[in-house]
mmCIF file of C-alpha atoms and ligand atoms in Angstrom:
data_model
loop_
_atom_site.group_PDB
_atom_site.id
_atom_site.type_symbol
_atom_site.label_atom_id
_atom_site.label_comp_id
_atom_site.label_asym_id
_atom_site.label_seq_id
_atom_site.Cartn_x
_atom_site.Cartn_y
_atom_site.Cartn_z
ATOM 1 C CA UNK A 59 -28.644 -4.581 2.604
ATOM 2 C CA UNK A 60 -28.536 -2.171 -0.327
ATOM 3 C CA UNK A 61 -26.167 -2.969 -3.194
ATOM 4 C CA UNK A 62 -22.796 -1.325 -2.846
ATOM 5 C CA UNK A 63 -20.576 0.197 -5.501
ATOM 6 C CA UNK A 64 -17.216 -0.332 -3.854
ATOM 7 C CA UNK A 65 -14.621 2.197 -4.994
ATOM 8 C CA UNK A 66 -12.368 2.095 -1.928
ATOM 9 C CA UNK A 67 -10.023 -0.730 -2.948
ATOM 10 C CA UNK A 68 -6.928 1.102 -1.684
ATOM 11 C CA UNK A 69 -8.366 0.897 1.833
ATOM 12 C CA UNK A 70 -8.967 -2.837 1.529
ATOM 13 C CA UNK A 71 -10.279 -5.418 -0.936
ATOM 14 C CA UNK A 72 -12.724 -8.310 -0.685
ATOM 15 C CA UNK A 73 -11.289 -11.825 -0.380
ATOM 16 C CA UNK A 74 -11.135 -13.590 -3.750
ATOM 17 C CA UNK A 75 -13.360 -16.728 -3.611
ATOM 18 C CA UNK A 76 -10.404 -18.839 -4.801
ATOM 19 C CA UNK A 77 -8.310 -17.469 -1.924
ATOM 20 C CA UNK A 78 -11.059 -18.333 0.562
ATOM 21 C CA UNK A 79 -11.281 -21.827 -0.882
ATOM 22 C CA UNK A 80 -7.516 -22.310 -0.569
ATOM 23 C CA UNK A 81 -7.404 -21.249 3.093
ATOM 24 C CA UNK A 82 -10.561 -23.051 4.238
ATOM 25 C CA UNK A 83 -8.973 -26.490 4.873
ATOM 26 C CA UNK A 84 -6.466 -24.860 7.246
ATOM 27 C CA UNK A 85 -9.293 -23.364 9.305
ATOM 28 C CA UNK A 86 -11.196 -26.645 9.440
ATOM 29 C CA UNK A 87 -9.771 -30.128 8.742
ATOM 30 C CA UNK A 88 -6.130 -29.214 8.996
ATOM 31 C CA UNK A 89 -5.842 -26.733 11.829
ATOM 32 C CA UNK A 90 -2.407 -28.011 12.883
ATOM 33 C CA UNK A 91 0.519 -25.970 14.136
ATOM 34 C CA UNK A 92 3.101 -25.743 11.340
ATOM 35 C CA UNK A 93 5.811 -26.524 13.899
ATOM 36 C CA UNK A 94 4.263 -29.779 15.128
ATOM 37 C CA UNK A 95 6.199 -32.827 14.039
ATOM 38 C CA UNK A 96 3.206 -35.142 13.494
ATOM 39 C CA UNK A 97 1.779 -35.577 10.001
ATOM 40 C CA UNK A 98 -0.867 -32.844 10.445
ATOM 41 C CA UNK A 99 1.868 -30.419 11.378
ATOM 42 C CA UNK A 100 4.027 -31.486 8.465
ATOM 43 C CA UNK A 101 1.113 -30.852 6.080
ATOM 44 C CA UNK A 102 0.671 -27.353 7.495
ATOM 45 C CA UNK A 103 4.418 -26.752 7.282
ATOM 46 C CA UNK A 104 4.384 -27.797 3.602
ATOM 47 C CA UNK A 105 1.471 -25.426 2.912
ATOM 48 C CA UNK A 106 3.433 -22.543 4.486
ATOM 49 C CA UNK A 107 6.466 -23.482 2.402
ATOM 50 C CA UNK A 108 4.419 -23.362 -0.809
ATOM 51 C CA UNK A 109 2.922 -20.005 0.166
ATOM 52 C CA UNK A 110 6.340 -18.548 0.982
ATOM 53 C CA UNK A 111 7.482 -19.477 -2.527
ATOM 54 C CA UNK A 112 4.364 -17.875 -4.047
ATOM 55 C CA UNK A 113 4.981 -14.644 -2.138
ATOM 56 C CA UNK A 114 8.693 -14.622 -3.020
ATOM 57 C CA UNK A 115 7.933 -15.250 -6.709
ATOM 58 C CA UNK A 116 5.596 -12.260 -6.915
ATOM 59 C CA UNK A 117 8.435 -9.864 -6.054
ATOM 60 C CA UNK A 118 11.414 -11.784 -7.472
ATOM 61 C CA UNK A 119 12.770 -12.710 -4.029
ATOM 62 C CA UNK A 120 14.128 -15.940 -2.510
ATOM 63 C CA UNK A 121 12.070 -17.792 0.101
ATOM 64 C CA UNK A 122 14.623 -17.112 2.867
ATOM 65 C CA UNK A 123 14.075 -13.377 2.306
ATOM 66 C CA UNK A 124 10.371 -13.440 3.272
ATOM 67 C CA UNK A 125 9.240 -12.834 6.865
ATOM 68 C CA UNK A 126 5.494 -13.229 7.428
ATOM 69 C CA UNK A 127 3.926 -10.474 9.522
ATOM 70 C CA UNK A 128 0.403 -9.327 10.351
ATOM 71 C CA UNK A 129 0.558 -6.784 7.527
ATOM 72 C CA UNK A 130 2.467 -3.783 6.283
ATOM 73 C CA UNK A 131 2.315 -1.724 9.456
ATOM 74 C CA UNK A 132 4.101 -4.451 11.388
ATOM 75 C CA UNK A 133 6.554 -5.060 8.538
ATOM 76 C CA UNK A 134 7.411 -1.349 8.435
ATOM 77 C CA UNK A 135 7.993 -1.251 12.200
ATOM 78 C CA UNK A 136 10.186 -4.361 12.027
ATOM 79 C CA UNK A 137 12.204 -2.891 9.164
ATOM 80 C CA UNK A 138 12.723 0.704 10.246
ATOM 81 C CA UNK A 139 13.178 0.133 13.989
ATOM 82 C CA UNK A 140 15.323 -2.911 13.206
ATOM 83 C CA UNK A 141 17.644 -0.983 10.902
ATOM 84 C CA UNK A 142 17.859 1.821 13.456
ATOM 85 C CA UNK A 143 18.886 -0.644 16.161
ATOM 86 C CA UNK A 144 21.363 -2.691 14.133
ATOM 87 C CA UNK A 145 23.022 0.019 12.062
ATOM 88 C CA UNK A 146 23.233 2.912 14.535
ATOM 89 C CA UNK A 147 27.000 2.427 14.853
ATOM 90 C CA UNK A 148 27.243 3.586 11.214
ATOM 91 C CA UNK A 149 25.012 6.618 11.719
ATOM 92 C CA UNK A 150 21.699 7.840 13.058
ATOM 93 C CA UNK A 151 20.211 9.597 10.033
ATOM 94 C CA UNK A 152 17.131 8.401 8.129
ATOM 95 C CA UNK A 153 15.547 9.929 5.019
ATOM 96 C CA UNK A 154 11.860 9.595 4.141
ATOM 97 C CA UNK A 155 9.116 11.632 2.461
ATOM 98 C CA UNK A 156 6.266 13.783 3.805
ATOM 99 C CA UNK A 157 3.634 11.851 1.807
ATOM 100 C CA UNK A 158 4.423 8.443 3.313
ATOM 101 C CA UNK A 159 1.791 6.363 5.106
ATOM 102 C CA UNK A 160 1.542 7.059 8.855
ATOM 103 C CA UNK A 161 3.039 3.622 9.516
ATOM 104 C CA UNK A 162 6.340 5.038 8.216
ATOM 105 C CA UNK A 163 5.947 8.607 9.464
ATOM 106 C CA UNK A 164 4.974 7.662 13.022
ATOM 107 C CA UNK A 165 7.781 5.084 13.257
ATOM 108 C CA UNK A 166 10.255 7.767 12.187
ATOM 109 C CA UNK A 167 8.791 10.259 14.680
ATOM 110 C CA UNK A 168 9.247 7.631 17.405
ATOM 111 C CA UNK A 169 12.889 7.136 16.414
ATOM 112 C CA UNK A 170 13.424 10.899 16.634
ATOM 113 C CA UNK A 171 12.617 10.594 20.337
ATOM 114 C CA UNK A 172 15.372 7.944 20.574
ATOM 115 C CA UNK A 173 18.135 10.143 19.194
ATOM 116 C CA UNK A 174 17.777 9.533 15.470
ATOM 117 C CA UNK A 175 17.599 12.380 12.989
ATOM 118 C CA UNK A 176 15.033 12.154 10.200
ATOM 119 C CA UNK A 177 14.876 14.210 7.004
ATOM 120 C CA UNK A 178 11.346 14.415 5.608
ATOM 121 C CA UNK A 179 11.730 15.214 1.912
ATOM 122 C CA UNK A 180 8.994 17.412 0.453
ATOM 123 C CA UNK A 181 7.229 16.459 -2.795
ATOM 124 C CA UNK A 182 6.604 18.511 -5.908
ATOM 125 C CA UNK A 183 3.013 19.578 -6.715
ATOM 126 C CA UNK A 184 2.627 16.401 -8.822
ATOM 127 C CA UNK A 185 3.477 14.209 -5.796
ATOM 128 C CA UNK A 186 6.921 13.074 -7.018
ATOM 129 C CA UNK A 187 10.068 13.674 -5.021
ATOM 130 C CA UNK A 188 12.914 15.663 -6.539
ATOM 131 C CA UNK A 189 15.955 13.406 -7.017
ATOM 132 C CA UNK A 190 18.383 16.309 -6.583
ATOM 133 C CA UNK A 191 16.769 17.072 -3.228
ATOM 134 C CA UNK A 192 17.266 13.434 -2.254
ATOM 135 C CA UNK A 193 20.905 13.565 -3.319
ATOM 136 C CA UNK A 194 21.416 16.696 -1.240
ATOM 137 C CA UNK A 195 19.787 15.088 1.797
ATOM 138 C CA UNK A 196 22.033 11.994 1.775
ATOM 139 C CA UNK A 197 24.947 12.135 4.241
ATOM 140 C CA UNK A 198 27.751 9.856 5.365
ATOM 141 C CA UNK A 199 25.717 9.015 8.478
ATOM 142 C CA UNK A 200 22.521 8.179 6.533
ATOM 143 C CA UNK A 201 21.684 4.530 7.251
ATOM 144 C CA UNK A 202 18.258 4.201 5.635
ATOM 145 C CA UNK A 203 16.126 5.794 2.924
ATOM 146 C CA UNK A 204 12.434 4.834 2.977
ATOM 147 C CA UNK A 205 10.270 5.927 0.043
ATOM 148 C CA UNK A 206 6.911 4.402 -0.835
ATOM 149 C CA UNK A 207 6.443 2.740 -4.231
ATOM 150 C CA UNK A 208 2.865 3.883 -4.950
ATOM 151 C CA UNK A 209 1.022 6.479 -2.915
ATOM 152 C CA UNK A 210 -2.194 5.150 -1.400
ATOM 153 C CA UNK A 211 -4.124 8.427 -1.820
ATOM 154 C CA UNK A 212 -3.063 9.530 -5.300
ATOM 155 C CA UNK A 213 -1.573 6.442 -6.959
ATOM 156 C CA UNK A 214 1.595 8.424 -7.820
ATOM 157 C CA UNK A 215 4.530 6.078 -8.563
ATOM 158 C CA UNK A 216 7.947 7.225 -7.316
ATOM 159 C CA UNK A 217 11.075 6.534 -9.436
ATOM 160 C CA UNK A 218 12.116 3.663 -7.159
ATOM 161 C CA UNK A 219 15.027 2.381 -9.229
ATOM 162 C CA UNK A 220 16.737 5.800 -9.348
ATOM 163 C CA UNK A 221 16.047 6.397 -5.665
ATOM 164 C CA UNK A 222 17.581 3.008 -4.784
ATOM 165 C CA UNK A 223 20.657 3.761 -6.901
ATOM 166 C CA UNK A 224 21.263 7.160 -5.263
ATOM 167 C CA UNK A 225 20.726 5.595 -1.834
ATOM 168 C CA UNK A 226 23.289 2.870 -2.488
ATOM 169 C CA UNK A 227 25.765 5.365 -3.946
ATOM 170 C CA UNK A 228 25.603 7.085 -0.562
ATOM 171 C CA UNK A 229 26.186 3.788 1.278
ATOM 172 C CA UNK A 230 22.724 3.516 2.842
ATOM 173 C CA UNK A 231 20.021 0.832 2.670
ATOM 174 C CA UNK A 232 16.823 1.294 0.678
ATOM 175 C CA UNK A 233 13.402 0.386 2.046
ATOM 176 C CA UNK A 234 10.090 0.783 0.197
ATOM 177 C CA UNK A 235 6.502 0.579 1.386
ATOM 178 C CA UNK A 236 5.150 -1.243 -1.661
ATOM 179 C CA UNK A 237 1.746 -2.009 -0.143
ATOM 180 C CA UNK A 238 -0.116 -0.338 -3.003
ATOM 181 C CA UNK A 239 2.169 -1.609 -5.761
ATOM 182 C CA UNK A 240 2.661 -5.325 -5.131
ATOM 183 C CA UNK A 241 -0.052 -7.430 -6.720
ATOM 184 C CA UNK A 242 -1.128 -4.603 -8.997
ATOM 185 C CA UNK A 243 2.002 -3.857 -11.024
ATOM 186 C CA UNK A 244 5.259 -5.740 -11.655
ATOM 187 C CA UNK A 245 7.669 -5.258 -8.745
ATOM 188 C CA UNK A 246 11.063 -6.957 -8.710
ATOM 189 C CA UNK A 247 13.341 -6.380 -5.743
ATOM 190 C CA UNK A 248 16.472 -7.164 -7.794
ATOM 191 C CA UNK A 249 15.674 -5.080 -10.871
ATOM 192 C CA UNK A 250 14.687 -2.174 -8.606
ATOM 193 C CA UNK A 251 17.567 -2.587 -6.140
ATOM 194 C CA UNK A 252 15.366 -2.866 -3.057
ATOM 195 C CA UNK A 253 16.829 -3.993 0.298
ATOM 196 C CA UNK A 254 13.618 -4.038 2.345
ATOM 197 C CA UNK A 255 10.014 -4.061 1.119
ATOM 198 C CA UNK A 256 6.646 -4.529 2.792
ATOM 199 C CA UNK A 257 3.461 -5.917 1.314
ATOM 200 C CA UNK A 258 0.004 -6.682 2.677
ATOM 201 C CA UNK A 259 -2.495 -9.345 1.640
ATOM 202 C CA UNK A 260 -5.713 -7.418 2.188
ATOM 203 C CA UNK A 261 -4.766 -4.823 -0.434
ATOM 204 C CA UNK A 262 -4.944 -7.503 -3.130
ATOM 205 C CA UNK A 263 -7.743 -9.952 -2.310
ATOM 206 C CA UNK A 264 -6.316 -11.901 0.645
ATOM 207 C CA UNK A 265 -7.752 -11.467 4.170
ATOM 208 C CA UNK A 266 -6.724 -8.781 6.641
ATOM 209 C CA UNK A 267 -4.012 -9.592 9.147
ATOM 210 C CA UNK A 268 -1.396 -11.165 6.897
ATOM 211 C CA UNK A 269 1.538 -9.547 5.122
ATOM 212 C CA UNK A 270 5.275 -9.832 4.762
ATOM 213 C CA UNK A 271 8.597 -8.081 4.934
ATOM 214 C CA UNK A 272 11.221 -8.791 2.293
ATOM 215 C CA UNK A 273 14.695 -8.626 3.841
ATOM 216 C CA UNK A 274 17.543 -8.893 1.314
ATOM 217 C CA UNK A 275 19.876 -11.820 2.005
ATOM 218 C CA UNK A 276 21.832 -11.752 -1.254
ATOM 219 C CA UNK A 277 24.583 -9.447 -2.377
ATOM 220 C CA UNK A 278 25.179 -6.589 -2.601
ATOM 221 C CA UNK A 279 23.428 -5.800 0.667
ATOM 222 C CA UNK A 280 22.773 -8.578 3.122
ATOM 223 C CA UNK A 281 20.476 -6.956 5.653
ATOM 224 C CA UNK A 282 20.651 -8.020 9.277
ATOM 225 C CA UNK A 283 17.663 -7.226 11.467
ATOM 226 C CA UNK A 284 17.159 -7.860 15.198
ATOM 227 C CA UNK A 285 14.028 -9.588 16.506
ATOM 228 C CA UNK A 286 11.169 -7.294 17.526
ATOM 229 C CA UNK A 287 8.918 -10.104 18.759
ATOM 230 C CA UNK A 288 10.759 -12.575 20.935
ATOM 231 C CA UNK A 289 9.526 -16.112 21.507
ATOM 232 C CA UNK A 290 10.045 -19.474 19.875
ATOM 233 C CA UNK A 291 12.337 -18.239 17.128
ATOM 234 C CA UNK A 292 9.853 -18.523 14.276
ATOM 235 C CA UNK A 293 10.488 -16.725 10.952
ATOM 236 C CA UNK A 294 14.253 -17.021 11.244
ATOM 237 C CA UNK A 295 14.113 -15.551 14.708
ATOM 238 C CA UNK A 296 12.655 -12.246 13.512
ATOM 239 C CA UNK A 297 9.022 -12.730 14.391
ATOM 240 C CA UNK A 298 8.140 -15.380 16.927
ATOM 241 C CA UNK A 299 4.652 -16.743 17.420
ATOM 242 C CA UNK A 300 2.593 -19.610 16.019
ATOM 243 C CA UNK A 301 2.277 -19.106 12.288
ATOM 244 C CA UNK A 302 -1.048 -17.876 10.885
ATOM 245 C CA UNK A 303 -1.292 -20.877 8.556
ATOM 246 C CA UNK A 304 -4.717 -20.093 7.005
ATOM 247 C CA UNK A 305 -3.709 -16.458 6.446
ATOM 248 C CA UNK A 306 -0.352 -17.437 4.989
ATOM 249 C CA UNK A 307 -1.947 -19.964 2.613
ATOM 250 C CA UNK A 308 -4.479 -17.334 1.535
ATOM 251 C CA UNK A 309 -1.756 -14.748 1.030
ATOM 252 C CA UNK A 310 0.243 -17.196 -1.109
ATOM 253 C CA UNK A 311 -2.803 -17.978 -3.237
ATOM 254 C CA UNK A 312 -3.514 -14.255 -3.752
ATOM 255 C CA UNK A 313 0.100 -13.812 -4.912
ATOM 256 C CA UNK A 314 -0.202 -16.731 -7.319
ATOM 257 C CA UNK A 315 -3.407 -15.295 -8.784
ATOM 258 C CA UNK A 316 -1.842 -11.823 -9.048
ATOM 259 C CA UNK A 317 1.090 -13.163 -11.061
ATOM 260 C CA UNK A 318 -1.319 -14.742 -13.557
ATOM 261 C CA UNK A 319 -4.015 -12.084 -13.743
ATOM 262 C CA UNK A 320 -2.337 -8.772 -12.955
ATOM 263 C CA UNK A 321 -1.890 -7.743 -16.563
ATOM 264 C CA UNK A 322 -5.442 -8.529 -17.625
ATOM 265 C CA UNK A 323 -6.928 -6.732 -14.614
ATOM 266 C CA UNK A 324 -4.686 -3.714 -15.146
ATOM 267 C CA UNK A 325 -5.977 -3.187 -18.673
ATOM 268 C CA UNK A 326 -9.581 -3.598 -17.646
ATOM 269 C CA UNK A 327 -9.364 -1.360 -14.571
ATOM 270 C CA UNK A 328 -7.416 1.366 -16.356
ATOM 271 C CA UNK A 329 -10.127 1.630 -19.007
ATOM 272 C CA UNK A 330 -12.805 2.050 -16.341
ATOM 273 C CA UNK A 331 -10.728 4.549 -14.344
ATOM 274 C CA UNK A 332 -9.925 6.661 -17.392
ATOM 275 C CA UNK A 333 -13.577 6.782 -18.372
ATOM 276 C CA UNK A 334 -14.658 7.728 -14.824
ATOM 277 C CA UNK A 335 -12.016 10.435 -14.650
ATOM 278 C CA UNK A 336 -12.796 11.896 -18.076
ATOM 279 C CA UNK A 337 -16.475 12.237 -17.136
ATOM 280 C CA UNK A 338 -15.800 13.747 -13.704
ATOM 281 C CA UNK A 339 -13.373 16.274 -15.174
ATOM 282 C CA UNK A 340 -16.248 17.605 -17.318
ATOM 283 C CA UNK A 341 -17.716 19.017 -14.094
ATOM 284 C CA UNK A 342 -16.699 22.678 -13.580
ATOM 285 C CA UNK A 343 -13.741 23.423 -11.284
ATOM 286 C CA UNK A 344 -12.352 19.916 -11.034
ATOM 287 C CA UNK A 345 -8.764 18.716 -11.289
ATOM 288 C CA UNK A 346 -6.746 15.540 -10.722
ATOM 289 C CA UNK A 347 -4.383 15.328 -7.750
ATOM 290 C CA UNK A 348 -1.068 13.733 -8.708
ATOM 291 C CA UNK A 349 1.062 13.200 -11.792
ATOM 292 C CA UNK A 350 -1.222 11.635 -14.418
ATOM 293 C CA UNK A 351 1.654 9.985 -16.329
ATOM 294 C CA UNK A 352 3.375 8.428 -13.314
ATOM 295 C CA UNK A 353 0.318 7.034 -11.632
ATOM 296 C CA UNK A 354 -1.101 3.580 -10.958
ATOM 297 C CA UNK A 355 -4.097 2.663 -13.162
ATOM 298 C CA UNK A 356 -6.657 2.072 -10.415
ATOM 299 C CA UNK A 357 -6.725 5.418 -8.592
ATOM 300 C CA UNK A 358 -8.307 8.747 -9.360
ATOM 301 C CA UNK A 359 -8.022 11.455 -6.731
ATOM 302 C CA UNK A 360 -10.128 14.415 -7.802
ATOM 303 C CA UNK A 361 -10.587 17.853 -6.331
ATOM 304 C CA UNK A 362 -14.129 19.204 -6.770
ATOM 305 C CA UNK A 363 -13.274 22.793 -5.940
ATOM 306 C CA UNK A 364 -15.823 24.393 -3.588
ATOM 307 C CA UNK A 365 -17.622 21.098 -2.896
ATOM 308 C CA UNK A 366 -17.273 19.668 0.609
ATOM 309 C CA UNK A 367 -16.109 16.067 0.100
ATOM 310 C CA UNK A 368 -17.877 14.999 3.298
ATOM 311 C CA UNK A 369 -21.216 16.260 1.928
ATOM 312 C CA UNK A 370 -20.551 14.516 -1.378
ATOM 313 C CA UNK A 371 -19.713 11.250 0.378
ATOM 314 C CA UNK A 372 -22.866 11.556 2.520
ATOM 315 C CA UNK A 373 -24.906 12.094 -0.638
ATOM 316 C CA UNK A 374 -23.347 9.025 -2.209
ATOM 317 C CA UNK A 375 -24.243 6.858 0.759
ATOM 318 C CA UNK A 376 -27.709 8.256 1.473
ATOM 319 C CA UNK A 377 -29.917 5.385 2.702
ATOM 320 C CA UNK A 378 -33.038 7.309 1.596
ATOM 321 C CA UNK A 379 -32.021 7.439 -2.061
ATOM 322 C CA UNK A 380 -32.830 4.545 -4.384
ATOM 323 C CA UNK A 381 -29.273 4.533 -5.726
ATOM 324 C CA UNK A 382 -26.805 1.907 -4.522
ATOM 325 C CA UNK A 383 -24.552 2.860 -1.647
ATOM 326 C CA UNK A 384 -21.248 4.145 -2.972
ATOM 327 C CA UNK A 385 -18.072 3.603 -0.979
ATOM 328 C CA UNK A 386 -15.392 6.187 -1.743
ATOM 329 C CA UNK A 387 -12.855 7.920 0.459
ATOM 330 C CA UNK A 388 -11.847 11.498 1.094
ATOM 331 C CA UNK A 389 -8.422 10.261 2.064
ATOM 332 C CA UNK A 390 -8.349 12.315 5.199
ATOM 333 C CA UNK A 391 -7.369 10.921 8.557
ATOM 334 C CA UNK A 392 -10.322 11.157 10.899
ATOM 335 C CA UNK A 393 -9.796 10.934 14.585
ATOM 336 C CA UNK A 394 -12.707 10.898 16.972
ATOM 337 C CA UNK A 395 -12.343 14.546 17.854
ATOM 338 C CA UNK A 396 -11.110 16.266 14.713
ATOM 339 C CA UNK A 397 -10.868 15.818 10.983
ATOM 340 C CA UNK A 398 -7.487 16.705 9.576
ATOM 341 C CA UNK A 399 -6.881 17.574 5.931
ATOM 342 C CA UNK A 400 -4.949 14.900 4.042
ATOM 343 C CA UNK A 401 -1.220 15.277 4.784
ATOM 344 C CA UNK A 402 -0.533 13.870 1.320
ATOM 345 C CA UNK A 403 -2.545 16.526 -0.501
ATOM 346 C CA UNK A 404 -1.355 19.445 1.625
ATOM 347 C CA UNK A 405 2.249 18.260 1.089
ATOM 348 C CA UNK A 406 1.558 18.549 -2.648
ATOM 349 C CA UNK A 407 0.636 22.186 -2.133
ATOM 350 C CA UNK A 408 -3.145 21.967 -2.010
ATOM 351 C CA UNK A 409 -4.802 24.395 0.373
ATOM 352 C CA UNK A 410 -6.684 22.928 3.334
ATOM 353 C CA UNK A 411 -9.929 23.810 1.532
ATOM 354 C CA UNK A 412 -8.871 22.036 -1.679
ATOM 355 C CA UNK A 413 -7.826 19.053 0.354
ATOM 356 C CA UNK A 414 -11.285 18.929 1.988
ATOM 357 C CA UNK A 415 -12.784 19.117 -1.529
ATOM 358 C CA UNK A 416 -10.938 16.025 -2.771
ATOM 359 C CA UNK A 417 -12.163 12.458 -3.166
ATOM 360 C CA UNK A 418 -10.234 9.269 -3.860
ATOM 361 C CA UNK A 419 -11.785 6.684 -6.145
ATOM 362 C CA UNK A 420 -9.812 3.426 -6.012
ATOM 363 C CA UNK A 421 -11.017 0.694 -8.330
ATOM 364 C CA UNK A 422 -10.654 -3.062 -8.119
ATOM 365 C CA UNK A 423 -10.992 -6.060 -10.379
ATOM 366 C CA UNK A 424 -14.681 -6.567 -9.620
ATOM 367 C CA UNK A 425 -15.878 -3.109 -10.697
ATOM 368 C CA UNK A 426 -18.079 -2.917 -13.776
ATOM 369 C CA UNK A 427 -18.895 -0.272 -16.382
ATOM 370 C CA UNK A 428 -22.477 -0.129 -15.071
ATOM 371 C CA UNK A 429 -21.284 0.660 -11.555
ATOM 372 C CA UNK A 430 -19.140 3.502 -12.796
ATOM 373 C CA UNK A 431 -21.933 4.895 -14.965
ATOM 374 C CA UNK A 432 -24.168 5.038 -11.882
ATOM 375 C CA UNK A 433 -21.375 6.687 -9.904
ATOM 376 C CA UNK A 434 -20.810 9.372 -12.518
ATOM 377 C CA UNK A 435 -24.532 10.092 -12.772
ATOM 378 C CA UNK A 436 -25.016 10.336 -9.000
ATOM 379 C CA UNK A 437 -21.992 12.546 -8.475
ATOM 380 C CA UNK A 438 -23.194 14.958 -11.111
ATOM 381 C CA UNK A 439 -26.676 15.069 -9.532
ATOM 382 C CA UNK A 440 -25.396 15.510 -5.978
ATOM 383 C CA UNK A 441 -23.021 18.283 -7.011
ATOM 384 C CA UNK A 442 -25.871 20.132 -8.754
ATOM 385 C CA UNK A 443 -27.885 19.868 -5.526
ATOM 386 C CA UNK A 444 -24.999 21.009 -3.339
ATOM 387 C CA UNK A 445 -24.270 23.954 -5.621
ATOM 388 C CA UNK A 446 -27.955 24.953 -5.617
ATOM 389 C CA UNK A 447 -27.883 24.999 -1.807
ATOM 390 C CA UNK A 448 -24.860 27.315 -1.634
HETATM 391 C C1 PLP B 206 -2.758 -0.060 3.783
HETATM 392 C C2 PLP B 206 -1.415 0.521 3.775
HETATM 393 C C3 PLP B 206 -0.504 0.295 4.830
HETATM 394 C C4 PLP B 206 -0.893 -0.482 6.066
HETATM 395 O O1 PLP B 206 -1.030 -1.833 5.763
HETATM 396 P P1 PLP B 206 -1.649 -2.859 6.825
HETATM 397 O O2 PLP B 206 -1.355 -4.188 6.233
HETATM 398 O O3 PLP B 206 -3.117 -2.570 6.850
HETATM 399 O O4 PLP B 206 -0.989 -2.643 8.118
HETATM 400 C C5 PLP B 206 0.745 0.833 4.735
HETATM 401 N N1 PLP B 206 1.123 1.546 3.660
HETATM 402 C C6 PLP B 206 0.300 1.772 2.623
HETATM 403 C C7 PLP B 206 0.777 2.559 1.452
HETATM 404 C C8 PLP B 206 -0.993 1.273 2.653
HETATM 405 O O5 PLP B 206 -1.812 1.521 1.628
#
């Protein structure tokens, strides 16, 4: 296989070797069910307990506030549908944002078919929501506000603390999809005033298929959710089914590593990202999508005006060329029959064409200066070729 320059870390990340090492015994020697009462089971139970503490510590939560799920999509479904079911006697209005992940948007659309009313707040051209617009959208019957922490396509960071405060002033609960924030930047559910939060292991060096939902159990808002998955009453009755012990152990280890190494990695990655971006912006007719001051350090979403992102991506992964294969994303949702422009970018006011001209570079802790130098050089060459063909 050709070497790969992997710049798609917001889609998923590789498993950290230390994470793999931590989970391995639970796939092999100790494969026990964490609910079994024999010694093997007790060992597995203890490993889950340790991991739950590691996950809770990363976000400033208590262990009884963590529900393990298969990832963020499941956590979001559990949270939003659960709130809708349990709090509908208070009201049937939910507020979210047009640039959310489809896990949130599609869950809200589903609830609209069940009699709930959803306000989809627009964003400003820089990707941030307008707090006055949020204030105006809040009503006495609003039960939940769900706003993502960091956008997966642009890296734009919403003012979560202010949003949570306005939400609570209106008597509603605040949920955040923090999948792209947790593990990469400090997130504290108490300092931010978060009632529900989802996170996913594979976005920060744990395997796919393991994540969690934080459900506040302390004052001021003790959140009560119904079970979505019925069975043996695992995870405090919220999510039954035999625990994914190896995944949970891996997830815990990834959280522990993130606490220790987040700051160092942030500095290193930001330097690489800034250098990549500065070079790409030297190309004619390019601009950055999203607010550059309120943006996570690992993402650069760039519009190469007039250049088809699909052609650029093809050029970057051309098996005939002697360059390494480069994995980037155009952040658009492809279905088998049609390619839609990114709903995030069009919500920010980009035209469909500009959206199809945009590419997301999302860096990770393993990227090197050499890899980015090659990327910059190849992009410049491919764009020259594409322009010459026009
Ligand atoms: C990846 C992602 C999800 C989905 O997470 P899974 O764990 O893969 O289900 C949800 N929201 C955001 C912002 C994401 O980046």
